[in-house]
mmCIF file of C-alpha atoms in Angstrom:
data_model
loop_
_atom_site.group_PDB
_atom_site.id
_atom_site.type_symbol
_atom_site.label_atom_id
_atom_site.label_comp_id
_atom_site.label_asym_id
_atom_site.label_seq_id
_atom_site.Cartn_x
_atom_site.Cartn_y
_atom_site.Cartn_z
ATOM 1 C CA UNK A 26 -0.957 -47.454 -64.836
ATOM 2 C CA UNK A 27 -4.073 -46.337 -63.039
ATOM 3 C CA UNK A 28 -7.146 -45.429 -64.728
ATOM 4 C CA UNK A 29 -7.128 -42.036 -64.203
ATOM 5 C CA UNK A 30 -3.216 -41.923 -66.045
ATOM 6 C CA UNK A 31 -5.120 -44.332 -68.796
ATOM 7 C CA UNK A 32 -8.093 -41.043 -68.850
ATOM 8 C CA UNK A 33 -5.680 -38.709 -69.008
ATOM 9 C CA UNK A 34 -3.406 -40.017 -71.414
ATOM 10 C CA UNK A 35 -6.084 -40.883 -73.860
ATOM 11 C CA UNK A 36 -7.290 -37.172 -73.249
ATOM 12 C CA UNK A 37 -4.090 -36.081 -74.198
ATOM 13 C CA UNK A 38 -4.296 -37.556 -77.099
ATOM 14 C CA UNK A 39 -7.425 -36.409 -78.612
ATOM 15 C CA UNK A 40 -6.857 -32.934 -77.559
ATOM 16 C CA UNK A 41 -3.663 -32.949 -79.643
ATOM 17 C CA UNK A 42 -6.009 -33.892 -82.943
ATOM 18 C CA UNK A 43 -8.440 -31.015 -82.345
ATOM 19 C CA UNK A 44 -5.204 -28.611 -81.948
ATOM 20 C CA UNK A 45 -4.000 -29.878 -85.201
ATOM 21 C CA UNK A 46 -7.461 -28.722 -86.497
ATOM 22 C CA UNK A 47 -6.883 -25.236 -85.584
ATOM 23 C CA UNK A 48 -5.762 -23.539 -89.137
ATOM 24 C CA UNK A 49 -9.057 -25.709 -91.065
ATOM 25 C CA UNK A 50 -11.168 -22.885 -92.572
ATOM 26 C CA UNK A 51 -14.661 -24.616 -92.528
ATOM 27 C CA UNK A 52 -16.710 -23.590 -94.295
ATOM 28 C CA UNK A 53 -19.747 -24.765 -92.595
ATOM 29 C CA UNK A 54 -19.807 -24.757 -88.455
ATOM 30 C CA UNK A 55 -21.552 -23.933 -85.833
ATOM 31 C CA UNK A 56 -19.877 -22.814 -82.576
ATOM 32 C CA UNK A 57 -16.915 -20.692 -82.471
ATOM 33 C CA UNK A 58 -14.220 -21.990 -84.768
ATOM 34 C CA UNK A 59 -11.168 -23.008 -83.345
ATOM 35 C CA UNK A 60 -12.812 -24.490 -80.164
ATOM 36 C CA UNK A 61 -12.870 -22.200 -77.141
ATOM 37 C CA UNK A 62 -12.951 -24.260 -74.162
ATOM 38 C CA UNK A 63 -14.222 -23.319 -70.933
ATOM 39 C CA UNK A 64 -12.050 -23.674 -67.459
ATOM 40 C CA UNK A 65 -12.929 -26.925 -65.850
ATOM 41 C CA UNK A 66 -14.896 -27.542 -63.231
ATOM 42 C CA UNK A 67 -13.505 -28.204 -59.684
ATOM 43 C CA UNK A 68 -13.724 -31.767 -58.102
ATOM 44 C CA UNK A 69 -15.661 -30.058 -54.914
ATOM 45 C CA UNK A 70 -18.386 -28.833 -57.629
ATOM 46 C CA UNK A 71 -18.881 -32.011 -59.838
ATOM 47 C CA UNK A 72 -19.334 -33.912 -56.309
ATOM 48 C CA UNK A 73 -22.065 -31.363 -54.911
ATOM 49 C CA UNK A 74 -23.919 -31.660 -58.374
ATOM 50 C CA UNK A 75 -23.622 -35.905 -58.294
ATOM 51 C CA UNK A 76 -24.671 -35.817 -54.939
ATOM 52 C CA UNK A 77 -27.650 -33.296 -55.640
ATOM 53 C CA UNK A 78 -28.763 -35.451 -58.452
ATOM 54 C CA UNK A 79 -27.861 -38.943 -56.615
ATOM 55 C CA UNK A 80 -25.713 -39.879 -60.010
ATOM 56 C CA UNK A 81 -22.194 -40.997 -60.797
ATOM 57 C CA UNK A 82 -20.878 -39.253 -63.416
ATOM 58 C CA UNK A 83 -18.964 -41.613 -66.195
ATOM 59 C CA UNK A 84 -15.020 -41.798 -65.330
ATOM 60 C CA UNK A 85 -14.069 -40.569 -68.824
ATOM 61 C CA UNK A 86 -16.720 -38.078 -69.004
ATOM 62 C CA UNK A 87 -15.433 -36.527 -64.811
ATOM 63 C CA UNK A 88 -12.331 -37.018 -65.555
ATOM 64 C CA UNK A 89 -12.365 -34.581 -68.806
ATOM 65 C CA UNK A 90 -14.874 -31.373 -67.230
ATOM 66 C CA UNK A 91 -12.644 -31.955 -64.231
ATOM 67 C CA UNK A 92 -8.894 -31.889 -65.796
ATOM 68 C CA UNK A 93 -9.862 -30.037 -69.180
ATOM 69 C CA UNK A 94 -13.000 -28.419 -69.870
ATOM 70 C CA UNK A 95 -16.347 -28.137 -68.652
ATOM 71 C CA UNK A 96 -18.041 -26.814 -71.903
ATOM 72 C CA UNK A 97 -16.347 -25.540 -75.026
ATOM 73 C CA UNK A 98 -17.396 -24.202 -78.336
ATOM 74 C CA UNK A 99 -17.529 -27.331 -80.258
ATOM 75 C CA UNK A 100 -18.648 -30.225 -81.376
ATOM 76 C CA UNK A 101 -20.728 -28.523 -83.569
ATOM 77 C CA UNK A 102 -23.075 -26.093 -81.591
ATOM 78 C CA UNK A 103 -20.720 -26.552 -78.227
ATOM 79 C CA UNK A 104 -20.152 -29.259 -75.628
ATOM 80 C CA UNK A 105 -22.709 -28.081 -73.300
ATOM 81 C CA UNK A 106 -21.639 -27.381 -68.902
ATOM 82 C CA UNK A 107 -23.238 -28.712 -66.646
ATOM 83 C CA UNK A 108 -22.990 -25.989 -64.565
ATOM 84 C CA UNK A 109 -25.202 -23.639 -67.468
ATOM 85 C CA UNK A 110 -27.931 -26.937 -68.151
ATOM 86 C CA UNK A 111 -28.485 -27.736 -64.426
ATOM 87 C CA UNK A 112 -31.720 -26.517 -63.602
ATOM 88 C CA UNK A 113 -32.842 -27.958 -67.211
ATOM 89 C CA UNK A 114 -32.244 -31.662 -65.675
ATOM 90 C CA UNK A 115 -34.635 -32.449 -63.082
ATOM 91 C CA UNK A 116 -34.739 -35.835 -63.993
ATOM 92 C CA UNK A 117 -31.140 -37.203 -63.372
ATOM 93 C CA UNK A 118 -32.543 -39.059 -60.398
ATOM 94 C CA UNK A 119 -34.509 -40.911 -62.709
ATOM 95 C CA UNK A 120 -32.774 -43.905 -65.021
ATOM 96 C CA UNK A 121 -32.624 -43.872 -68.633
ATOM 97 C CA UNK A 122 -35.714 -45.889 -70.618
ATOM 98 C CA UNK A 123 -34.284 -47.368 -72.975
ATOM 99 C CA UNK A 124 -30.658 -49.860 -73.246
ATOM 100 C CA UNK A 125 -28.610 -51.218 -75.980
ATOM 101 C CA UNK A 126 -30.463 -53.756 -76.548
ATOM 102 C CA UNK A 127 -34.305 -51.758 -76.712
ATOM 103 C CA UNK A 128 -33.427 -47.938 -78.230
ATOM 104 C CA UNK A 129 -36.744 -46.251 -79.361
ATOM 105 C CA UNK A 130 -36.611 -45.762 -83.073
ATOM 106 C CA UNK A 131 -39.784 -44.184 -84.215
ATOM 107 C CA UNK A 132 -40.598 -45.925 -87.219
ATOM 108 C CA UNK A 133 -40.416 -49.338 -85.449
ATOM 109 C CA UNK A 134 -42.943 -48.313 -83.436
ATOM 110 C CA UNK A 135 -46.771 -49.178 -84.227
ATOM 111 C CA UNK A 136 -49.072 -45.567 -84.283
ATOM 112 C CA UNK A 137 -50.546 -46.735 -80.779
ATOM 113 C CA UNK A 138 -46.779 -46.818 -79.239
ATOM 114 C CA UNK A 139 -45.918 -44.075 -81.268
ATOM 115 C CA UNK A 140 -48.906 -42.101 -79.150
ATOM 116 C CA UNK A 141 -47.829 -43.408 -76.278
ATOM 117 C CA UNK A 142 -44.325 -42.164 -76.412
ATOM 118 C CA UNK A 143 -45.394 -38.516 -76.463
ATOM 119 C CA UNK A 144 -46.862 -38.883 -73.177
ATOM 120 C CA UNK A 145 -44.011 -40.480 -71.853
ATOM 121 C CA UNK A 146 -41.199 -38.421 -73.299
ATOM 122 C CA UNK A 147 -41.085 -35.780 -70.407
ATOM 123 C CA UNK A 148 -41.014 -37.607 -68.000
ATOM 124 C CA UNK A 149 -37.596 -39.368 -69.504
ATOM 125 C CA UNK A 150 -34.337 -38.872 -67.303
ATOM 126 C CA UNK A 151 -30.756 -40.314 -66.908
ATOM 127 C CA UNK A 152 -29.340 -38.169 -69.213
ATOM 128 C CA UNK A 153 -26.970 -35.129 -69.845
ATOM 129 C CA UNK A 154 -26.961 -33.151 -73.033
ATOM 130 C CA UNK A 155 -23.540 -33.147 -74.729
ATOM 131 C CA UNK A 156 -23.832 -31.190 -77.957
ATOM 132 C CA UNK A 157 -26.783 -30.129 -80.442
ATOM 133 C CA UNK A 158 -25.802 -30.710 -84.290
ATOM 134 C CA UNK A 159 -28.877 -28.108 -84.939
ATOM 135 C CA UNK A 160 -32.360 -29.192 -86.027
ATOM 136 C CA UNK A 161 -33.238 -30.942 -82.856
ATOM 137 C CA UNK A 162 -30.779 -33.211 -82.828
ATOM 138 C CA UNK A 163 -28.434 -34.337 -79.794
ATOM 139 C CA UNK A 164 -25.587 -36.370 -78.674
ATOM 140 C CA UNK A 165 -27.006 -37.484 -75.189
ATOM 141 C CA UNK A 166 -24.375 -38.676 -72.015
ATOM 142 C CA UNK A 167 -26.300 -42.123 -70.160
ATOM 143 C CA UNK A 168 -25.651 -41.337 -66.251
ATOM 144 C CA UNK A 169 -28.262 -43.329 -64.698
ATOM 145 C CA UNK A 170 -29.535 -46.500 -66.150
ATOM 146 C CA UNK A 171 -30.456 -49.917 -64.403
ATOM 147 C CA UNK A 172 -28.483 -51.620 -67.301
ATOM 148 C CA UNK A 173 -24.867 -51.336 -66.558
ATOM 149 C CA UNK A 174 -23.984 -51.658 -70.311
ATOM 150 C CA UNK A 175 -25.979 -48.958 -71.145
ATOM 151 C CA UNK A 176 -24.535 -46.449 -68.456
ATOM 152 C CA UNK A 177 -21.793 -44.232 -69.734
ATOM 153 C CA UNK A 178 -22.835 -44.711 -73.312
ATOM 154 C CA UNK A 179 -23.248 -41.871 -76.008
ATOM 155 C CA UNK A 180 -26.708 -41.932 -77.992
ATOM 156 C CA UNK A 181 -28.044 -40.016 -80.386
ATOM 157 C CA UNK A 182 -31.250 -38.538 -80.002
ATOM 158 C CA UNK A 183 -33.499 -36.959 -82.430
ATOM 159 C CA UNK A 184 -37.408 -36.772 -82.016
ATOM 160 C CA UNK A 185 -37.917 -33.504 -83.570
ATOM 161 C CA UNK A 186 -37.177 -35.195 -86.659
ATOM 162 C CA UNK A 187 -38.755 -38.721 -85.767
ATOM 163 C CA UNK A 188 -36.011 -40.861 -85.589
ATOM 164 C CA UNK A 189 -36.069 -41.574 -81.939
ATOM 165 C CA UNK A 190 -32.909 -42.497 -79.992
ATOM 166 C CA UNK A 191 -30.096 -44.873 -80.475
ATOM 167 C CA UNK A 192 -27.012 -45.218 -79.175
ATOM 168 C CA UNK A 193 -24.099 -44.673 -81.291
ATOM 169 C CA UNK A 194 -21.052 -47.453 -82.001
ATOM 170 C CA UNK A 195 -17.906 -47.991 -83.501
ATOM 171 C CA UNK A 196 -18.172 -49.146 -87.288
ATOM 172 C CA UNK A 197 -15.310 -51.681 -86.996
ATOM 173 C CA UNK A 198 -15.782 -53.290 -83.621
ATOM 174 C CA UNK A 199 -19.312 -52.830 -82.918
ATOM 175 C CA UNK A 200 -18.049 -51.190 -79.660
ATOM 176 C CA UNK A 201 -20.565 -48.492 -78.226
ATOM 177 C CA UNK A 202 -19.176 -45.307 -77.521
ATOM 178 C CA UNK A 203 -18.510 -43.640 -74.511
ATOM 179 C CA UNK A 204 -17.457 -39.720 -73.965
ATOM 180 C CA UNK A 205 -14.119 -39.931 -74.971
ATOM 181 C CA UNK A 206 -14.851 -42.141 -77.926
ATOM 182 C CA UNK A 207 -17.349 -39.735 -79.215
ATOM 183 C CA UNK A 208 -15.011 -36.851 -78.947
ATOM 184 C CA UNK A 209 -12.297 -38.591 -80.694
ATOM 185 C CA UNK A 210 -14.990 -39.764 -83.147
ATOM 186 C CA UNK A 211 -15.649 -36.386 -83.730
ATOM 187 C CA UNK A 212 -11.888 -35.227 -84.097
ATOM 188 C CA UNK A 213 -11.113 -38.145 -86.848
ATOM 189 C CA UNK A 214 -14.233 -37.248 -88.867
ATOM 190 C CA UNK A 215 -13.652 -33.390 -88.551
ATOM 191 C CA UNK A 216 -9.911 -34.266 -89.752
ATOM 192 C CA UNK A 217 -11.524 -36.031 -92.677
ATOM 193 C CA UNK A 218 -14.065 -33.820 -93.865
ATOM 194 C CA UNK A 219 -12.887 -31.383 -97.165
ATOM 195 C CA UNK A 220 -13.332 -27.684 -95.862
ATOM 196 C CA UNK A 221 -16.840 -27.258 -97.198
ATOM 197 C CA UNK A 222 -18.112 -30.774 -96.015
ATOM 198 C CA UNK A 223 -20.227 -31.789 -92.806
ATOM 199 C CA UNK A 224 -21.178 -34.893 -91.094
ATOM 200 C CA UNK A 225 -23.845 -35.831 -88.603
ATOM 201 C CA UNK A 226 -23.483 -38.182 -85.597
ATOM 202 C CA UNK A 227 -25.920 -40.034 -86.620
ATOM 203 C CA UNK A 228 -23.217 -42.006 -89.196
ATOM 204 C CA UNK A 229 -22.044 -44.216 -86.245
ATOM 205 C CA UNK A 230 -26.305 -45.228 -85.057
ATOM 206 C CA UNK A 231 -26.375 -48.766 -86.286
ATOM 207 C CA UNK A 232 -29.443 -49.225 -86.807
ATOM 208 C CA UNK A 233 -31.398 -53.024 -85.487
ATOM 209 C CA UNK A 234 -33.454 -55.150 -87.550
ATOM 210 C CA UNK A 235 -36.859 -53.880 -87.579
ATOM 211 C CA UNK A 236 -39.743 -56.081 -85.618
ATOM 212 C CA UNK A 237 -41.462 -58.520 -87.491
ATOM 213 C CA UNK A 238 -44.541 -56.237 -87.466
ATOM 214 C CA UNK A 239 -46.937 -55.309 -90.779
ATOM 215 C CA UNK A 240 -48.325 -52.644 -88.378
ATOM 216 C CA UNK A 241 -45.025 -50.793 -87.450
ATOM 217 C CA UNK A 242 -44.905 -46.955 -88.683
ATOM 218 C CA UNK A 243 -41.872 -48.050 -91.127
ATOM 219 C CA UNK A 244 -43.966 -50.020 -93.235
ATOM 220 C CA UNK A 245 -47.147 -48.093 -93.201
ATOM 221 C CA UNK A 246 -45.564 -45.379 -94.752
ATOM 222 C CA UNK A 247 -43.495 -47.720 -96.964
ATOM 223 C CA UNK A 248 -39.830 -46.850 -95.294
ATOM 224 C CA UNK A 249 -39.636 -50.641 -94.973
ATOM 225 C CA UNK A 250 -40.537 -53.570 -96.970
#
């Protein structure tokens, strides 16, 4: 079995779990509810915007807008297009700062770095936007990075709250996730959740030791020991 079949099998699948969601009444959501997906995108387009932007979109993540959808009405506030966020991502071209083994979390930070970020933060590129939970925070799609490990990998991203931005992993394995394993994630947790309930994406951020550092953020304002 090629890896497209493997894509499109595993696709398959996870679609099947959000249909099975379709009667819920939730109480609390944010986009439309039952998911209204958008038609996908043509192989002709998603090559014109790669070449444009001098990326490679993720297998998992072409193979879905390309076969399936290219935006819908969930997760949460809507699995954004590309085709409606393009001219918001001039800096595709440019790779993504930070890997799996160096995220930026805020309070590990010391005030001077902390200062220094701001400066720095729009300038950052190498990323797609793949939902907003609301509140500023993301689920962010790596699509240029010099770390291979790092591209294709799902992180969550939240500086309008402080936190920073870390990519997300699999509880069990300590796998990160990539597009399809963040949708799933989604599904499962969605199928778990009691009709008034809600969940964040930042569950599956597992968050690093902090640096041993008196002068870190964390510990100035007594977050951490």
């Amino acid at each position: 079995m090629n890896a497209p079949e493997q894509y499109d099998m595993r696709i398959d699948c996870i679609m099947s779990k959000i249909k099975d969601l379709h009667d819920r009444e939730f109480v609390i959501h944010c986009g439309e509810w039952p998911p209204v997906w958008k038609p996908a995108m043509t192989e002709k387009r998603v090559s014109a915007f790669e070449k444009k932007h001098g990326v490679r979109l993720p297998e998992d993540y072409r193979r879905f807008i390309t076969t399936i959808a290219a935006g819908g009405s969930q997760p949460f506030y809507g699995l954004e297009s590309l085709s409606d966020r393009e001219l918001e991502l001039p800096n595709l071209g440019k790779p993504f700062p930070y890997t799996m083994e160096k995220p930026l979390i805020m309070i590990y930070l010391t005030e001077e770095e902390m200062d220094e970020n701001e400066d720095d933060e729009e300038g950052e590129g190498g990323f797609i936007p793949l939902c907003e939970e609301g509140c500023g925070m993301y689920s962010m799609l790596v699509v240029n990075s010099k770390d291979p490990d790092t591209y294709g990998t799902v992180w969550f991203w939240d500086f309008a709250n402080d936190f920073g931005a870390a990519p997300m992993k699999d509880a069990q394995t300590g796998q990160p996730f990539h597009f399809l394993d963040w949708l799933e994630y989604w599904a499962d947790r969605t199928a778990a959740l009691k009709d008034d309930e809600y969940f964040s994406f930042s569950d599956a951020v597992q968050m690093p030791e902090p640096p041993d550092n008196p002068d870190i953020m964390g510990r100035k304002m007594r977050f951490i020991e």
